[in-house]
Amino acid sequence: MAATARTVIIEEHGGPEKLKLADLPVGEPGPGEIRIRHAACGLNFIDCYQRSGLYPMTLPHALGMEAAGIVEAVGEGVSHLAAGDRAAYAAMPPGAYTEARVMPAAQVCKLPEGIPFEEGAAMMLKGMTVQYLFHRTTPLKAGDTVLFHAAAGGVGLIACQWAKSEGIRLIGTAGSDEKCALALEHGADACINYATEDWVAQVRDLTGGKGVDAVMDSVGKATFEGSLDCLKPLGMMMSFGNASGAVEAFNLGLLAQKGSLKVTRPTLFTHIADHDACQEMAATLFSKVLAGEVKIRIDQRFPLEDVAEAHRVLEARRTTGQTILTLS
Ligand code: NDP
């Protein structure tokens, strides 16, 4: 085992130029920990928030929230994993952009043989997010309609397929006609180019004036108010990201005026904090992927040392589907 691992860190918040490679020591796992050697790491928009300081961290800090690889050693009290297991995870604390690390074991899951490492690395954070949005946030059933923004992105393409597999009608939005076509190919029932179209009016038309049962909005500032206008009375707004900036404070009375709406601002990390819940959510995701109901589409691969370029491309809205960092 190499005693150090190439790891992406930031010493201060800022743009992609703040991402640096460092050789960090990798020790032995303590109680409740494992040491894992990564085969690939996933790239997520949350990594950009942590890098920029929108989600502040104590510095210096390593970055990255999901990866897949081989467990090399397990600490005392870890019973669900053993040395030699294939594994994948979405987990805190950040530090997944690395060749190898010691980390808490609770959120690390055995990766089924039928799922390649690269897919495992690309799908844990985004896939379990889709799982909790559809199953753990508000009751949704076949025949319900949801509006999903950024439908051709990493979380988005998984959501399109997930909805299709459960008979939920998904109306997507995306920033270009090409991205809309991709969302439609992956199971969206309709997709609106929100860069050029009046998407609120179109959602109203597509629902016969009624509005949707739920909105899944990770775009944030630019779409929040319009999203509320797309909901039917008693509908659920899931504001789960800030790609365009954080949602500003708003008058709660708006929710009454627009029909007793509900709003939640969830994060995956509450849902997977419990070990059993996390393992169960991962099992549901794996079964969807193994059944072919959800395909993990990796459209961008960057070597670990090109992580700054990967962040630039993601933030410039030039990605579709999943993006991973490869390790040589
Ligand atoms: P994506 O691949 O979806 O990339 C983000 C997309 O957001 C872009 O491609 C772009 O699509 C759209 N977007 C809209 N406005 C902007 C803007 N101003 N700048 C940049 N992008 C913009 O990323 P991920 O799949 O990694 O994540 C999707 C979202 O889900 C993120 O906001 C992320 O933070 C959130 N998330 C939240 C979680 C939670 O539990 N709360 C967990 C996982 C992800 P287009 O060009 O089509 O507009």
Coordinates of C-alpha atoms and ligand atoms in Angstrom, one line a residue:
M1 CA 0.0 0.0 0.0
A2 CA 1.3 3.5 -0.9
A3 CA 1.5 5.5 2.3
T4 CA 0.3 8.6 0.5
A5 CA -2.5 9.4 -1.9
R6 CA -2.9 12.1 -4.5
T7 CA -5.8 14.1 -3.2
V8 CA -7.6 17.3 -4.3
I9 CA -7.7 19.9 -1.6
I10 CA -8.6 23.6 -1.3
E11 CA -6.7 26.0 1.1
E12 CA -9.1 28.8 0.5
H13 CA -12.6 29.2 -1.1
G14 CA -12.9 30.6 -4.6
G15 CA -12.9 29.5 -8.3
P16 CA -11.7 26.3 -9.9
E17 CA -8.1 27.6 -9.8
K18 CA -8.2 27.0 -6.0
L19 CA -8.3 23.2 -6.5
K20 CA -4.8 21.7 -5.8
L21 CA -3.3 18.3 -5.8
A22 CA -1.5 17.2 -2.6
D23 CA 0.1 14.0 -1.5
L24 CA -1.7 13.2 1.8
P25 CA -0.8 10.4 4.2
V26 CA -3.3 7.5 4.3
G27 CA -3.2 5.6 7.6
E28 CA -4.9 2.7 9.1
P29 CA -8.7 2.7 9.8
G30 CA -9.8 3.2 13.4
P31 CA -13.0 1.9 14.9
G32 CA -16.0 2.3 12.6
E33 CA -13.7 3.2 9.6
I34 CA -12.4 1.6 6.5
R35 CA -9.6 2.3 4.1
I36 CA -10.7 2.3 0.5
R37 CA -8.7 2.5 -2.8
H38 CA -10.7 4.3 -5.4
A39 CA -11.2 3.2 -9.0
A40 CA -13.1 6.4 -9.9
C41 CA -14.6 9.4 -8.2
G42 CA -17.9 11.2 -9.0
L43 CA -18.2 14.9 -9.7
N44 CA -21.2 16.7 -8.2
F45 CA -22.5 20.3 -8.2
I46 CA -22.3 20.3 -4.4
D47 CA -18.5 20.1 -4.8
C48 CA -18.6 23.5 -6.6
Y49 CA -20.6 25.0 -3.7
Q50 CA -18.0 23.7 -1.2
R51 CA -15.2 25.0 -3.3
S52 CA -16.7 28.4 -3.8
G53 CA -17.7 28.8 -0.2
L54 CA -21.5 28.9 -0.7
Y55 CA -21.3 25.9 1.7
P56 CA -18.4 27.0 3.9
M57 CA -15.9 24.4 5.3
T58 CA -13.0 24.5 7.7
L59 CA -9.9 24.9 5.6
P60 CA -7.7 23.4 4.3
H61 CA -10.1 20.6 3.3
A62 CA -10.2 17.8 0.8
L63 CA -13.2 17.8 -1.7
G64 CA -15.5 15.2 -3.3
M65 CA -18.5 13.3 -1.9
E66 CA -18.8 10.1 -3.9
A67 CA -16.5 7.4 -5.3
A68 CA -16.1 3.6 -5.8
G69 CA -13.3 1.2 -5.3
I70 CA -11.9 -1.7 -3.3
V71 CA -11.9 -1.9 0.5
E72 CA -8.4 -2.4 1.7
A73 CA -8.8 -2.7 5.4
V74 CA -11.6 -2.4 8.0
G75 CA -11.5 -1.0 11.5
E76 CA -13.0 -2.5 14.6
G77 CA -16.7 -2.8 14.7
V78 CA -17.2 -2.7 10.9
S79 CA -19.3 -5.8 10.0
H80 CA -21.0 -4.9 6.7
L81 CA -17.7 -4.7 4.7
A82 CA -14.5 -6.7 4.5
A83 CA -11.1 -6.2 2.9
G84 CA -11.4 -7.0 -0.8
D85 CA -15.0 -5.9 -1.2
R86 CA -16.1 -3.8 -4.1
A87 CA -17.7 -0.7 -2.6
A88 CA -19.2 2.7 -3.5
Y89 CA -20.5 5.6 -1.4
A90 CA -21.9 9.1 -1.1
A91 CA -20.7 10.3 2.2
M92 CA -19.5 13.1 4.5
P93 CA -16.9 14.4 5.2
P94 CA -15.8 15.6 1.8
G95 CA -12.6 14.0 0.6
A96 CA -13.5 11.6 -2.2
Y97 CA -11.3 13.2 -4.9
T98 CA -8.4 11.0 -4.0
E99 CA -6.7 7.7 -4.8
A100 CA -7.3 6.3 -1.4
R101 CA -8.6 7.4 2.0
V102 CA -9.6 6.3 5.5
M103 CA -13.3 7.2 6.2
P104 CA -16.3 6.3 8.2
A105 CA -17.8 3.0 7.1
A106 CA -21.5 3.6 7.8
Q107 CA -22.4 5.1 4.4
V108 CA -20.2 2.9 2.3
C109 CA -22.1 0.1 0.5
K110 CA -21.1 -3.1 -1.1
L111 CA -21.2 -2.5 -4.9
P112 CA -22.9 -5.4 -6.8
E113 CA -20.6 -7.3 -9.3
G114 CA -22.9 -6.3 -12.1
I115 CA -22.2 -2.6 -11.7
P116 CA -18.9 -1.3 -13.0
F117 CA -16.8 0.9 -10.7
E118 CA -17.2 4.0 -12.9
E119 CA -21.0 3.7 -12.7
G120 CA -20.8 3.1 -9.0
A121 CA -18.7 6.3 -8.6
A122 CA -21.1 8.3 -10.7
M123 CA -24.4 7.3 -9.2
M124 CA -24.4 7.0 -5.5
L125 CA -25.0 10.7 -4.6
K126 CA -27.2 11.5 -7.5
G127 CA -29.1 8.2 -7.5
M128 CA -29.9 8.2 -3.8
T129 CA -31.0 11.8 -4.1
V130 CA -33.5 10.8 -6.7
Q131 CA -34.6 8.0 -4.5
Y132 CA -35.3 10.2 -1.5
L133 CA -37.0 12.9 -3.7
F134 CA -39.4 10.3 -5.1
H135 CA -39.9 8.1 -2.1
R136 CA -39.1 9.8 1.1
T137 CA -40.1 13.5 0.7
T138 CA -43.8 13.5 -0.2
P139 CA -46.1 10.6 -1.3
L140 CA -45.9 10.3 -5.1
K141 CA -47.7 7.5 -7.0
A142 CA -48.1 6.4 -10.6
G143 CA -50.2 9.0 -12.5
D144 CA -48.8 11.9 -10.5
T145 CA -47.0 14.7 -12.4
V146 CA -43.7 16.3 -11.4
L147 CA -41.8 19.2 -12.8
F148 CA -38.0 18.5 -12.7
H149 CA -35.5 21.3 -13.6
A150 CA -32.1 20.7 -15.2
A151 CA -33.5 17.3 -16.5
A152 CA -30.5 16.5 -18.7
G153 CA -28.0 16.8 -15.8
G154 CA -26.5 14.2 -13.5
V155 CA -29.4 14.0 -11.1
G156 CA -31.8 14.9 -13.9
L157 CA -31.2 11.9 -16.3
I158 CA -31.6 9.5 -13.4
A159 CA -34.8 11.2 -12.3
C160 CA -36.3 11.0 -15.9
Q161 CA -35.7 7.2 -15.9
W162 CA -36.8 6.7 -12.3
A163 CA -40.1 8.5 -12.9
K164 CA -40.7 6.5 -16.1
S165 CA -40.1 3.2 -14.2
E166 CA -42.7 4.2 -11.6
G167 CA -45.4 5.5 -13.9
I168 CA -44.9 9.1 -12.7
R169 CA -45.3 11.8 -15.4
L170 CA -42.1 13.9 -15.5
I171 CA -42.1 17.3 -17.2
G172 CA -38.5 18.4 -17.5
T173 CA -36.8 21.7 -18.2
A174 CA -33.3 22.2 -19.6
G175 CA -31.1 24.9 -21.1
S176 CA -31.0 23.9 -24.7
D177 CA -33.0 22.0 -27.3
E178 CA -30.3 19.3 -27.4
K179 CA -30.5 18.8 -23.6
C180 CA -34.3 18.6 -23.9
A181 CA -34.0 15.9 -26.5
L182 CA -31.7 13.9 -24.2
A183 CA -34.2 14.2 -21.3
L184 CA -37.0 12.9 -23.6
E185 CA -34.8 10.0 -24.7
H186 CA -34.4 9.1 -21.0
G187 CA -38.1 9.0 -20.2
A188 CA -39.3 12.6 -19.6
D189 CA -42.8 12.9 -20.9
A190 CA -42.2 16.5 -22.0
C191 CA -39.2 18.9 -21.7
I192 CA -39.2 22.7 -22.0
N193 CA -36.2 24.7 -23.0
Y194 CA -36.4 27.2 -20.1
A195 CA -33.7 29.4 -21.8
T196 CA -36.1 30.3 -24.6
E197 CA -39.7 29.4 -23.6
D198 CA -42.2 30.6 -21.0
W199 CA -41.9 27.4 -19.0
V200 CA -44.5 28.4 -16.4
A201 CA -47.1 28.9 -19.0
Q202 CA -46.1 25.6 -20.8
V203 CA -46.4 23.6 -17.5
R204 CA -49.8 25.1 -17.0
D205 CA -50.8 24.0 -20.6
L206 CA -49.3 20.6 -20.2
T207 CA -51.4 20.0 -17.1
G208 CA -54.6 21.3 -18.4
G209 CA -54.3 24.4 -16.2
K210 CA -54.1 22.3 -13.0
G211 CA -50.4 22.4 -12.2
V212 CA -48.1 19.7 -11.0
D213 CA -48.2 17.6 -7.8
A214 CA -44.5 18.4 -7.0
V215 CA -41.6 20.4 -8.3
M216 CA -38.0 19.2 -7.9
D217 CA -36.0 22.4 -8.2
S218 CA -32.2 22.3 -7.9
V219 CA -31.7 25.5 -10.0
G220 CA -32.7 27.7 -7.0
K221 CA -32.7 31.5 -7.3
A222 CA -33.7 31.7 -11.0
T223 CA -36.6 29.3 -10.9
F224 CA -38.0 29.3 -7.3
E225 CA -40.9 31.7 -7.8
G226 CA -41.9 30.3 -11.2
S227 CA -41.8 26.8 -9.7
L228 CA -44.3 27.8 -7.1
D229 CA -46.6 29.0 -9.9
C230 CA -46.4 25.6 -11.5
L231 CA -47.8 23.7 -8.5
K232 CA -51.4 22.7 -8.0
P233 CA -53.1 23.6 -4.6
L234 CA -51.5 21.6 -1.8
G235 CA -48.5 20.8 -4.1
M236 CA -45.0 20.2 -2.8
M237 CA -42.0 22.3 -3.7
M238 CA -38.7 20.5 -3.2
S239 CA -36.0 23.1 -3.4
F240 CA -32.9 20.9 -3.3
G241 CA -30.1 22.9 -4.9
N242 CA -28.7 26.3 -5.9
A243 CA -27.1 26.0 -9.4
S244 CA -28.2 29.6 -10.2
G245 CA -27.6 30.9 -6.7
A246 CA -29.3 30.4 -3.3
V247 CA -33.0 31.1 -3.0
E248 CA -33.6 34.3 -1.2
A249 CA -35.9 34.9 1.8
F250 CA -39.5 35.0 0.7
N251 CA -42.9 35.9 2.3
L252 CA -44.4 32.7 3.7
G253 CA -47.9 34.2 2.9
L254 CA -47.1 33.4 -0.7
L255 CA -47.7 29.8 0.0
A256 CA -51.2 30.5 1.3
Q257 CA -52.0 32.7 -1.7
K258 CA -50.9 30.1 -4.2
G259 CA -53.0 27.3 -2.7
S260 CA -51.6 26.1 0.7
L261 CA -48.4 25.0 -0.9
K262 CA -45.7 23.0 1.0
V263 CA -42.0 23.8 0.7
T264 CA -39.1 21.7 1.8
R265 CA -35.3 22.2 1.5
P266 CA -33.9 18.7 1.9
T267 CA -30.4 17.3 1.7
L268 CA -29.4 13.7 1.0
F269 CA -27.2 13.7 4.1
T270 CA -30.1 13.7 6.5
H271 CA -31.6 10.8 4.7
I272 CA -28.5 8.6 4.7
A273 CA -27.3 9.6 8.2
D274 CA -28.8 6.4 9.5
H275 CA -26.7 3.4 8.4
D276 CA -29.7 1.0 7.8
A277 CA -31.6 3.7 5.8
C278 CA -28.6 4.4 3.7
Q279 CA -28.0 0.7 2.9
E280 CA -31.7 0.3 2.0
M281 CA -31.7 3.3 -0.2
A282 CA -28.5 2.1 -2.0
A283 CA -30.1 -1.4 -2.4
T284 CA -33.2 0.2 -4.1
L285 CA -30.9 2.2 -6.4
F286 CA -28.7 -0.9 -7.3
S287 CA -31.8 -2.9 -8.1
K288 CA -33.1 -0.3 -10.5
V289 CA -29.7 -0.2 -12.2
L290 CA -29.3 -3.9 -12.4
A291 CA -32.8 -4.3 -13.8
G292 CA -31.9 -1.8 -16.5
E293 CA -34.6 0.7 -15.4
V294 CA -32.0 3.3 -14.7
K295 CA -28.9 3.5 -16.9
I296 CA -26.0 5.5 -15.7
R297 CA -24.8 7.7 -18.5
I298 CA -21.2 8.9 -18.1
D299 CA -20.8 11.7 -20.7
Q300 CA -17.6 13.3 -19.3
R301 CA -14.4 11.8 -17.9
F302 CA -11.5 13.9 -16.6
P303 CA -8.2 12.6 -15.1
L304 CA -8.0 13.6 -11.4
E305 CA -5.3 16.2 -12.2
D306 CA -7.8 18.0 -14.5
V307 CA -10.3 18.5 -11.8
A308 CA -10.3 22.3 -12.2
E309 CA -11.4 21.9 -15.8
A310 CA -14.1 19.5 -14.7
H311 CA -15.5 22.1 -12.4
R312 CA -15.3 24.8 -15.1
V313 CA -17.2 22.7 -17.5
L314 CA -19.9 21.7 -15.0
E315 CA -20.4 25.3 -13.9
A316 CA -20.6 26.5 -17.5
R317 CA -23.6 24.2 -18.0
R318 CA -21.6 22.3 -20.7
T319 CA -22.1 18.8 -19.2
T320 CA -24.9 16.3 -19.6
G321 CA -25.5 13.2 -17.5
Q322 CA -22.8 12.0 -15.2
T323 CA -19.2 13.2 -14.9
I324 CA -16.4 11.3 -13.2
L325 CA -12.7 11.8 -12.3
T326 CA -10.5 8.9 -13.4
L327 CA -7.4 7.6 -11.6
S328 CA -4.4 6.3 -13.5
Ligands
NDP1 P1 -26.0 18.9 -13.0 O1 -25.4 17.9 -13.9 O2 -27.5 18.9 -13.0 O3 -25.5 20.4 -13.4 C1 -26.2 21.5 -13.0 C2 -27.2 22.0 -14.1 O4 -28.0 23.0 -13.6 C3 -26.5 22.6 -15.3 O5 -26.1 21.6 -16.2 C4 -27.6 23.4 -15.9 O6 -28.5 22.7 -16.7 C5 -28.4 23.8 -14.6 N1 -28.3 25.2 -14.3 C6 -29.3 26.1 -14.3 N2 -28.8 27.3 -14.0 C7 -27.5 27.2 -13.8 C8 -26.5 28.2 -13.6 N3 -26.7 29.5 -13.4 N4 -25.2 27.7 -13.5 C9 -24.9 26.4 -13.6 N5 -25.9 25.5 -13.9 C10 -27.2 25.9 -14.0 O7 -25.5 18.8 -11.5 P2 -25.7 17.6 -10.5 O8 -26.5 16.5 -11.1 O9 -24.4 17.4 -9.8 O10 -26.7 18.3 -9.4 C11 -27.9 18.9 -9.8 C12 -28.4 19.8 -8.7 O11 -28.9 19.0 -7.7 C13 -27.4 20.7 -8.1 O12 -28.0 22.0 -7.9 C14 -27.0 20.0 -6.8 O13 -26.6 20.9 -5.9 C15 -28.4 19.4 -6.4 N6 -28.2 18.3 -5.5 C16 -28.8 18.4 -4.3 C17 -28.8 17.4 -3.4 C18 -29.5 17.5 -2.1 O14 -29.7 16.4 -1.4 N7 -30.0 18.6 -1.7 C19 -28.0 16.1 -3.7 C20 -27.5 16.1 -5.1 C21 -27.6 17.2 -5.9 P3 -29.3 23.5 -17.9 O15 -28.2 24.0 -18.9 O16 -30.1 22.4 -18.5 O17 -30.0 24.6 -17.3

